[in-house]
PDB file of C-alpha atoms in Angstrom:
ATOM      1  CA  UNK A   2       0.000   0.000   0.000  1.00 82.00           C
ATOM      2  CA  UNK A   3       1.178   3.410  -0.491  1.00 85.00           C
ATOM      3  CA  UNK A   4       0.825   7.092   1.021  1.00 87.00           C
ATOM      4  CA  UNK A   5       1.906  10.594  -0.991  1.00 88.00           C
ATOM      5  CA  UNK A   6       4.104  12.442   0.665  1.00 88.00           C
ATOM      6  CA  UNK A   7       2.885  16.061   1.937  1.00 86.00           C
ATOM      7  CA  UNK A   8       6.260  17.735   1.147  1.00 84.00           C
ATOM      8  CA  UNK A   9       7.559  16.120  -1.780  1.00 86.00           C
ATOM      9  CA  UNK A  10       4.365  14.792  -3.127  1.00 85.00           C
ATOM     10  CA  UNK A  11       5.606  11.124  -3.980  1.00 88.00           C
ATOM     11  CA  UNK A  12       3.724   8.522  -3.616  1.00 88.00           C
ATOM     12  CA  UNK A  13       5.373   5.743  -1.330  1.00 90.00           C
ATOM     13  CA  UNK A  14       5.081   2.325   0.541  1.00 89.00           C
ATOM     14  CA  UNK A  15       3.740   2.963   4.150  1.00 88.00           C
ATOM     15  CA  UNK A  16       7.311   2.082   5.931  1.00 87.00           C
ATOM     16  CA  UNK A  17       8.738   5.531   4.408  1.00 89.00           C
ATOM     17  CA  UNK A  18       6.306   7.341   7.228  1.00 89.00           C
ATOM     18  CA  UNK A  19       6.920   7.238  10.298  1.00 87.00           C
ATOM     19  CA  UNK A  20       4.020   5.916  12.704  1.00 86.00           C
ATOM     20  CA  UNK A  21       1.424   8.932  14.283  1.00 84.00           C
ATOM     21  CA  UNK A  22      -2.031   8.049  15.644  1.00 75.00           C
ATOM     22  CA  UNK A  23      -4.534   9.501  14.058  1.00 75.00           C
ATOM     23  CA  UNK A  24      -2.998  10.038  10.636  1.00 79.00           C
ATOM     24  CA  UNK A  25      -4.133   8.807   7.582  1.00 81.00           C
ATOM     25  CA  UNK A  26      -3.553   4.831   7.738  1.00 82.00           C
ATOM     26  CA  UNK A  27      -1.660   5.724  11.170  1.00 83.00           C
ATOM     27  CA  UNK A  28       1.453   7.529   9.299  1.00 87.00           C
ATOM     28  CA  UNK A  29       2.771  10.714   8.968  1.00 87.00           C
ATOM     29  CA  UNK A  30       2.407  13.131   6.517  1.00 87.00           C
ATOM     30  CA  UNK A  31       5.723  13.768   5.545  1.00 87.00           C
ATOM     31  CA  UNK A  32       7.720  10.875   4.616  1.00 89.00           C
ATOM     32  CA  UNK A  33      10.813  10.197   7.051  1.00 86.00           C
ATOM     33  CA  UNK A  34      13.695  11.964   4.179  1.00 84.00           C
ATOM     34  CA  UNK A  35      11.418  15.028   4.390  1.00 84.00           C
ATOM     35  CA  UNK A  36      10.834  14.738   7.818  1.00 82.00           C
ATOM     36  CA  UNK A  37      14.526  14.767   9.067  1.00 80.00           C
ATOM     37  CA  UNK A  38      15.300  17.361   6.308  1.00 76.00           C
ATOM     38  CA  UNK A  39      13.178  20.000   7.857  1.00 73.00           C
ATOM     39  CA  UNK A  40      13.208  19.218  11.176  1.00 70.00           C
ATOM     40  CA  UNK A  41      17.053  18.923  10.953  1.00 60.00           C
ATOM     41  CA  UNK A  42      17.621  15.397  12.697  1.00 55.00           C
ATOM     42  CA  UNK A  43      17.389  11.644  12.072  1.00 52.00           C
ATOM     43  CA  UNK A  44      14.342   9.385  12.450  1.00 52.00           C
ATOM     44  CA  UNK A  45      16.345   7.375  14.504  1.00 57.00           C
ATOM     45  CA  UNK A  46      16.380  10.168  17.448  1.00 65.00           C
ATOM     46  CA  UNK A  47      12.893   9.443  18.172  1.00 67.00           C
ATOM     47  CA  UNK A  48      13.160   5.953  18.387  1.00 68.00           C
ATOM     48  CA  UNK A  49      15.977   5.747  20.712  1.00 69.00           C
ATOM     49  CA  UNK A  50      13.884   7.740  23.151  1.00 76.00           C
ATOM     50  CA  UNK A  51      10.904   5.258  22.440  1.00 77.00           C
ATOM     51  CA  UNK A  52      13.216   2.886  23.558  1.00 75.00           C
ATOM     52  CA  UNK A  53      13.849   4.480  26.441  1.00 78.00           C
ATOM     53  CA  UNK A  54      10.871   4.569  27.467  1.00 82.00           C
ATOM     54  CA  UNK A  55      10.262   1.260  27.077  1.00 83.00           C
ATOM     55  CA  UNK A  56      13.558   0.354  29.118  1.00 84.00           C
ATOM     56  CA  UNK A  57      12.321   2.310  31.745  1.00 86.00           C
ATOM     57  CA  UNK A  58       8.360   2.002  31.756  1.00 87.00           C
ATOM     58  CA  UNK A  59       7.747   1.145  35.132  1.00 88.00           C
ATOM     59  CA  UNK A  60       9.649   4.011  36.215  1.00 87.00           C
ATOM     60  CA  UNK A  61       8.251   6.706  34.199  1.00 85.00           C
ATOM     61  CA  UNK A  62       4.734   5.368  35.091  1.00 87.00           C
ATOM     62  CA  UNK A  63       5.510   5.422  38.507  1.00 87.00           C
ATOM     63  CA  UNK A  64       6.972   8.987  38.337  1.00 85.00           C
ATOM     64  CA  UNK A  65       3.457  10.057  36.616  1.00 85.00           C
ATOM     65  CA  UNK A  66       1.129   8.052  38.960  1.00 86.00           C
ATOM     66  CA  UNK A  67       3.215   9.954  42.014  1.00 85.00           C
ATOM     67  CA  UNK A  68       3.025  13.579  40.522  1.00 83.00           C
ATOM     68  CA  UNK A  69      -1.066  12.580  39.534  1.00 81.00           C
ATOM     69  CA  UNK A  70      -1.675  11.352  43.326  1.00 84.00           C
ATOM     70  CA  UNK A  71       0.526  14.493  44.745  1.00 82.00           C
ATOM     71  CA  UNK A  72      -0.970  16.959  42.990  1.00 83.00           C
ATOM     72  CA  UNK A  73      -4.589  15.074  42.727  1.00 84.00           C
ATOM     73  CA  UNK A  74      -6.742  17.419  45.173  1.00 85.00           C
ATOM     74  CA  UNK A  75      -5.037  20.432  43.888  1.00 84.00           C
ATOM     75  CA  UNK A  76      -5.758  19.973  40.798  1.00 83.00           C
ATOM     76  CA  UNK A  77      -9.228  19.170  40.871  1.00 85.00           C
ATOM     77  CA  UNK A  78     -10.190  22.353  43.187  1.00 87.00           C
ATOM     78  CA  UNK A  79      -8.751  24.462  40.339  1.00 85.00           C
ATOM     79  CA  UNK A  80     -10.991  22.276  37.778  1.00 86.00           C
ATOM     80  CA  UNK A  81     -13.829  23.325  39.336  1.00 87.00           C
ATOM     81  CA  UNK A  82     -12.798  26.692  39.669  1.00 88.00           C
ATOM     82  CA  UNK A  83     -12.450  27.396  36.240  1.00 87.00           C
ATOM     83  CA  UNK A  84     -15.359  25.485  35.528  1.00 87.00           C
ATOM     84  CA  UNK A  85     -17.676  27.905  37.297  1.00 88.00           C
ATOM     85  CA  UNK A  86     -16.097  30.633  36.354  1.00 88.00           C
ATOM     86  CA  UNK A  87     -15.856  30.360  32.628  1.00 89.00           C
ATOM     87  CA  UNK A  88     -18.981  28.262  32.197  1.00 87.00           C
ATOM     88  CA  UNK A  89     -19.349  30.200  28.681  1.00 89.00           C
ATOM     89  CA  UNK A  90     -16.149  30.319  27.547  1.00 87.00           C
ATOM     90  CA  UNK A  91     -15.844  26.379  28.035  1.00 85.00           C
ATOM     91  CA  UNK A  92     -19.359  26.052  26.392  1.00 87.00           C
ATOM     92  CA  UNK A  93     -18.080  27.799  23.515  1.00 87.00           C
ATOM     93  CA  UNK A  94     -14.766  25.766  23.366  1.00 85.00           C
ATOM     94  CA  UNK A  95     -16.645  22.701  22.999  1.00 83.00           C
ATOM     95  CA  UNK A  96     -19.043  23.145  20.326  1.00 86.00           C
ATOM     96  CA  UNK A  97     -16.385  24.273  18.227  1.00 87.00           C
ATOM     97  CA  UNK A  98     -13.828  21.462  19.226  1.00 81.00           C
ATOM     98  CA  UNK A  99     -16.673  19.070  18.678  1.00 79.00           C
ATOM     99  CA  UNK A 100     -17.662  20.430  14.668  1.00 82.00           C
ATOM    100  CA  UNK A 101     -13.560  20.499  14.540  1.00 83.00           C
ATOM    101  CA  UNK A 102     -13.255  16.854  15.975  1.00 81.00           C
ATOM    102  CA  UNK A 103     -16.155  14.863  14.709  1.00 76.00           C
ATOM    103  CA  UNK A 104     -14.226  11.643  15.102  1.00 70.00           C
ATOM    104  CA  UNK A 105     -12.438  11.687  17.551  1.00 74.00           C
ATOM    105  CA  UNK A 106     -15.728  13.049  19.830  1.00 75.00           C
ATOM    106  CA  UNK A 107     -17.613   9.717  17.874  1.00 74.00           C
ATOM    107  CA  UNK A 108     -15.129   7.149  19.051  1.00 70.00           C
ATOM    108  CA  UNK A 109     -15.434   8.770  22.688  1.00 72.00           C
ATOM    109  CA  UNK A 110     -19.381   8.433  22.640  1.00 72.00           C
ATOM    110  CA  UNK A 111     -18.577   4.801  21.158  1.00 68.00           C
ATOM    111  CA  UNK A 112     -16.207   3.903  24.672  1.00 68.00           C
ATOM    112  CA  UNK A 113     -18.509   5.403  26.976  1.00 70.00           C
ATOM    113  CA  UNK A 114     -20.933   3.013  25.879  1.00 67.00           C
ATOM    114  CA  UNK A 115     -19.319   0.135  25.517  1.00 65.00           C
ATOM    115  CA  UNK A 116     -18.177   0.840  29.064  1.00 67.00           C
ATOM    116  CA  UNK A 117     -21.491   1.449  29.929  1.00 63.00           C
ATOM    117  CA  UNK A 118     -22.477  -2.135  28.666  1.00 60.00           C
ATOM    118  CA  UNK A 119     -19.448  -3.454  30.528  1.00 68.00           C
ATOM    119  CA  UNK A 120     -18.051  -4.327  26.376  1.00 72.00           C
ATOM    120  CA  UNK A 121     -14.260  -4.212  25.349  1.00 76.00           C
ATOM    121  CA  UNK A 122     -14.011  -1.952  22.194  1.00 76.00           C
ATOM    122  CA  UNK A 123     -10.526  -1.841  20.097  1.00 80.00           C
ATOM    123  CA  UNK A 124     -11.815   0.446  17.379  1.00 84.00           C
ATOM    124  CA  UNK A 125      -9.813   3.599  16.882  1.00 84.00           C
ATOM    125  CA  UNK A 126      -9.271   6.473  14.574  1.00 83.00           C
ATOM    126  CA  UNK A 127      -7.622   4.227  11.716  1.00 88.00           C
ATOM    127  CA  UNK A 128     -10.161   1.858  11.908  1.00 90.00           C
ATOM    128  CA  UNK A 129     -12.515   4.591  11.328  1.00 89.00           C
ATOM    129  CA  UNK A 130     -10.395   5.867   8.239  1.00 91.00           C
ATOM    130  CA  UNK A 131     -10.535   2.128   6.176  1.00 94.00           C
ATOM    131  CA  UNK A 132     -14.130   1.379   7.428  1.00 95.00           C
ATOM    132  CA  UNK A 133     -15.449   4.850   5.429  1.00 94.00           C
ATOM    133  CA  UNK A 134     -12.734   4.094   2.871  1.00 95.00           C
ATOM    134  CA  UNK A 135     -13.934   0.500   2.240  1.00 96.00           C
ATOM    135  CA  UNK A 136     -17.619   1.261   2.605  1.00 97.00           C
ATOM    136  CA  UNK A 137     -17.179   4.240  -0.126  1.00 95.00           C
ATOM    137  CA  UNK A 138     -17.961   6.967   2.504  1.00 95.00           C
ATOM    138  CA  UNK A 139     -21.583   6.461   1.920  1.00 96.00           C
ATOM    139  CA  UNK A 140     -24.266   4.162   3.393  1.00 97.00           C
ATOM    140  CA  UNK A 141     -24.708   0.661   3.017  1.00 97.00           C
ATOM    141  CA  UNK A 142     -28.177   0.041   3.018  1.00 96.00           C
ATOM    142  CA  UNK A 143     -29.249   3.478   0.482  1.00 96.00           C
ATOM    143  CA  UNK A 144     -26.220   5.244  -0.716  1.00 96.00           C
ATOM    144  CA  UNK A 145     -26.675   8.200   1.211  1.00 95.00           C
ATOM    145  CA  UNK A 146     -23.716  10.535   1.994  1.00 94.00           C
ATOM    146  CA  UNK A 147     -25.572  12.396   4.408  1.00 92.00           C
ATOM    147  CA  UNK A 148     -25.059  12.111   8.217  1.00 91.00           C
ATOM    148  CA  UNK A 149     -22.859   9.205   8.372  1.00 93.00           C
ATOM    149  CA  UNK A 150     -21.843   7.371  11.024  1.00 90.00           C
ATOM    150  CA  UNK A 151     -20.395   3.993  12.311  1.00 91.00           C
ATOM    151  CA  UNK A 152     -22.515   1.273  13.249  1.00 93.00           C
ATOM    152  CA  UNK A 153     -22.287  -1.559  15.208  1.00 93.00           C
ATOM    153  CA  UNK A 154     -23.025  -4.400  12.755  1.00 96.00           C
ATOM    154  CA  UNK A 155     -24.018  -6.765  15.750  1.00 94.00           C
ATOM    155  CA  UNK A 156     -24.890  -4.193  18.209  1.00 91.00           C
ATOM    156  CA  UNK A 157     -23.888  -3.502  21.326  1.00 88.00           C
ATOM    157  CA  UNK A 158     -26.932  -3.865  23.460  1.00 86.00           C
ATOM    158  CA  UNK A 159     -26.412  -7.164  22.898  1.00 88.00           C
ATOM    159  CA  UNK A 160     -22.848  -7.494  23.670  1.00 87.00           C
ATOM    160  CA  UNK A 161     -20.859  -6.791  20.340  1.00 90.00           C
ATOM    161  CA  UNK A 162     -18.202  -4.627  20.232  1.00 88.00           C
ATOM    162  CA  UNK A 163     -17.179  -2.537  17.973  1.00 90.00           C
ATOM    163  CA  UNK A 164     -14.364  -3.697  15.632  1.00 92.00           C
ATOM    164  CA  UNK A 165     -12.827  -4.003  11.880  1.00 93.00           C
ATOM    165  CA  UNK A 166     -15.214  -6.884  11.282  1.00 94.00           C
ATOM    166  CA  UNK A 167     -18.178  -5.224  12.860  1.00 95.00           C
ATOM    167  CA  UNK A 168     -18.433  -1.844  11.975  1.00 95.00           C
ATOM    168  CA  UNK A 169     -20.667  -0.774   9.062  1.00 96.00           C
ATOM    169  CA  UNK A 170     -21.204   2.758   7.454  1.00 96.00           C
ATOM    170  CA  UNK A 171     -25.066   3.663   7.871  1.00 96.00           C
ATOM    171  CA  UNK A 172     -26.332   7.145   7.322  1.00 95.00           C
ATOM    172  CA  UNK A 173     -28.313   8.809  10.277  1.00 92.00           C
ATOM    173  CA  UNK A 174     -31.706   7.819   9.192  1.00 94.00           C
ATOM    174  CA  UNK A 175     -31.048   3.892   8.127  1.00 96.00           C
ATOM    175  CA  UNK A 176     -29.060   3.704  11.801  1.00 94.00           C
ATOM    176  CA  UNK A 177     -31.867   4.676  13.667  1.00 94.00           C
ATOM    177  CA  UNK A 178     -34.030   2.048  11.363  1.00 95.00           C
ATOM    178  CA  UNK A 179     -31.885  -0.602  11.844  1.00 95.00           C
ATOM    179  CA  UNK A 180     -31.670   0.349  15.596  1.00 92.00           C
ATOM    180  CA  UNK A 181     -30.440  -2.657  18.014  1.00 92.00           C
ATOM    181  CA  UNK A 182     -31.468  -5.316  15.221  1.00 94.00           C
ATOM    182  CA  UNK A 183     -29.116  -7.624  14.235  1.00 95.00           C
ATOM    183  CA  UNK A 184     -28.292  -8.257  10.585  1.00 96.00           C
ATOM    184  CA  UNK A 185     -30.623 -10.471   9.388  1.00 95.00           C
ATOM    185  CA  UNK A 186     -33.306  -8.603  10.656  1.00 95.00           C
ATOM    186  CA  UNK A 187     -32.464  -5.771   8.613  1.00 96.00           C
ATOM    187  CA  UNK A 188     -30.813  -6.460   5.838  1.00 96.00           C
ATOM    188  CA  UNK A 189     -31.572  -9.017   2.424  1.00 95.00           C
ATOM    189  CA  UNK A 190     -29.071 -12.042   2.003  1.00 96.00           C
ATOM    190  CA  UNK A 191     -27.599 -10.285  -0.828  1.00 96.00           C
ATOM    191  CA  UNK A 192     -26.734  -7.367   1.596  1.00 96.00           C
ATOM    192  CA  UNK A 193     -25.418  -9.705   4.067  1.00 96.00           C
ATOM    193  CA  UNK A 194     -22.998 -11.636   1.319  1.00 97.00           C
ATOM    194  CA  UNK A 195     -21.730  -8.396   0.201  1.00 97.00           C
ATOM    195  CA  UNK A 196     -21.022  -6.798   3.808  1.00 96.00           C
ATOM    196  CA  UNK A 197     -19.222  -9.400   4.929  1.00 96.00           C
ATOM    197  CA  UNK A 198     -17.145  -9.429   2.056  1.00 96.00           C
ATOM    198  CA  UNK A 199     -16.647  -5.261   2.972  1.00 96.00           C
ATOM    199  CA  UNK A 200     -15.648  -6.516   6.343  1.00 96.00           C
ATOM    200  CA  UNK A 201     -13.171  -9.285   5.122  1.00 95.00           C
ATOM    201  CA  UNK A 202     -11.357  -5.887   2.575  1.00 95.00           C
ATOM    202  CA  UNK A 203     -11.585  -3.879   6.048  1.00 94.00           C
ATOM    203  CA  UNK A 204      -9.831  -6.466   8.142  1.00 94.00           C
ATOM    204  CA  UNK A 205      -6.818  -7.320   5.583  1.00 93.00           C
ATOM    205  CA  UNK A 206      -6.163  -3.717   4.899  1.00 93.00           C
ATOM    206  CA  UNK A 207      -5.954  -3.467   8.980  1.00 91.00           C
ATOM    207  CA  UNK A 208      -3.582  -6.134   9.014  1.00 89.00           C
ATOM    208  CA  UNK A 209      -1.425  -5.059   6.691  1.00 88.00           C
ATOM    209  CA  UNK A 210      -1.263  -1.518   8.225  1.00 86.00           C
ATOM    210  CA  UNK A 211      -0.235  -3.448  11.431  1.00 82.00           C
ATOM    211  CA  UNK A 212       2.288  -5.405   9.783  1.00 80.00           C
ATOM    212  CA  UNK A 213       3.787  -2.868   7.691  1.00 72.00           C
ATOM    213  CA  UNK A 214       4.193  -0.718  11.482  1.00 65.00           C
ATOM    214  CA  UNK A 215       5.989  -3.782  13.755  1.00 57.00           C
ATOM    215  CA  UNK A 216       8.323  -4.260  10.310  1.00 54.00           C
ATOM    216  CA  UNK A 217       9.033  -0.398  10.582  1.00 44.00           C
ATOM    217  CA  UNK A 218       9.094  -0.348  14.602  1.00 47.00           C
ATOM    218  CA  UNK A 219      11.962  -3.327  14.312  1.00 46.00           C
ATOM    219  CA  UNK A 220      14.281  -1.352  11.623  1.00 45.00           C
TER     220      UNK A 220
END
C-alpha cells in the first residue's frame, strides 16, 4: 500500500512514514527523508527515546502516577474553579472542538458506551479511516452521503463490540431504522454476502497496516 508524501508529493510504501495516531492509515504526513530534512535530525532520534521509554516504563509510570496522586486534590479544586467561572467560555470551546473533531468526539461516545455495557471496544481512529474508505464513505443500506456514522453491525446492546469486522457505514436515518437489530433482521441475504465481504477488505487492509508498522518499529 502506499501514502503521498505532503512535502515532496511522492507517492510511497507505508514504511517511508513514520508511525502517528490519528494520521491517515496511522502515518505521517511527511515521509521520514522530508521529515529529518526540515526538522534537521534523524528518524532514529525518536526511536531511541521510544526505547527508552520502554527500558524504563515502570519508572516513568511510577513517576506520573506519584506527581497525579501528589498533585490530585489540587488539581481538581482548580478544575472546578475554572469550571464555574468560565462556564461560557468552556461552552463555547466545545461546540467548536466538537464540529472540529467529529471523530475523535464519535469514538469517545462509542467507549462510553461500551463501558457502559461493561463491552471491550478496540476500534480507533484508523479503523474509522478504512471502514469509510472501504464502505465508499456512503451508506450501506441506500447510498446516502448524508449524516454518516459507524454502526455496530451486531450491536452492542447485545454485547458486540465494535471492531474491523463489525463496523458498518449507515447514514443517520437507516441507523436509527436498523436500531439494536441484528443483521438479518435488517438487511436481504444479498446485503449480508456483500457486507461481509466489505468486512473481510476492512480487516486485511488493517492487518497489513499493522504489519507494515511492527516491520518499521523493528528497523
Amino acid at each position: 500500500m502506499k501514502k503521498q508524501c505532503s512535502m515532496c508529493m511522492e507517492e510511497k510504501d507505508l514504511s517511508c512514514f513514520g508511525a502517528q495516531v490519528g494520521g491517515k492509515f496511522g502515518k505521517r504526513g511527511r515521509c521520514k527523508i522530508c521529515r529529518a530534512k526540515t526538522e534537521g535530525k534523524s528518524e532514529p532520534d525518536a526511536y531511541r527515546k521510544k526505547r527508552w521509554y520502554e527500558n524504563n516504563r515502570e519508572l516513568c509510570l511510577r513517576r506520573a502516577s506519584n506527581n497525579y496522586q501528589d498533585n490530585r486534590a489540587n488539581k481538581l479544586e482548580y478544575q472546578k474553579e475554572y469550571t464555574k467561572k468560565n462556564k461560557d467560555k468552556i461552552s463555547k470551546y466545545k461546540k467548536i472542538y466538537h464540529k472540529n473533531n467529529k471523530i475523535k468526539c464519535a469514538n469517545a461516545r462509542r467507549r462510553r458506551r461500551a463501558h457502559k455495557a461493561k463491552v471491550q471496544e478496540k476500534y480507533d481512529s484508523i479503523d474509522g479511516q478504512i471502514t469509510k474508505m472501504v464502505f465508499k464513505n456512503k451508506c450501506f443500506k441506500c447510498n446516502s452521503n448524508v449524516r454518516l456514522a459507524i454502526d455496530h453491525h451486531k450491536p452492542l446492546s447485545k454485547g458486540f463490540a465494535l471492531n474491523i469486522k463489525n463496523a458498518a457505514v449507515l447514514c443517520g436515518s437507516c441507523n436509527s431504522r436498523k436500531g439494536t437489530k441484528m443483521p438479518d433482521d435488517f438487511y436481504s441475504i444479498t446485503e449480508l454476502l456483500e457486507i461481509n465481504i466489505l468486512f473481510k477488505i476492512a480487516y486485511s487492509i488493517k492487518k497489513e497496516i499493522y504489519n507494515d508498522q511492527i516491520g518499521f518499529a523493528k528497523k
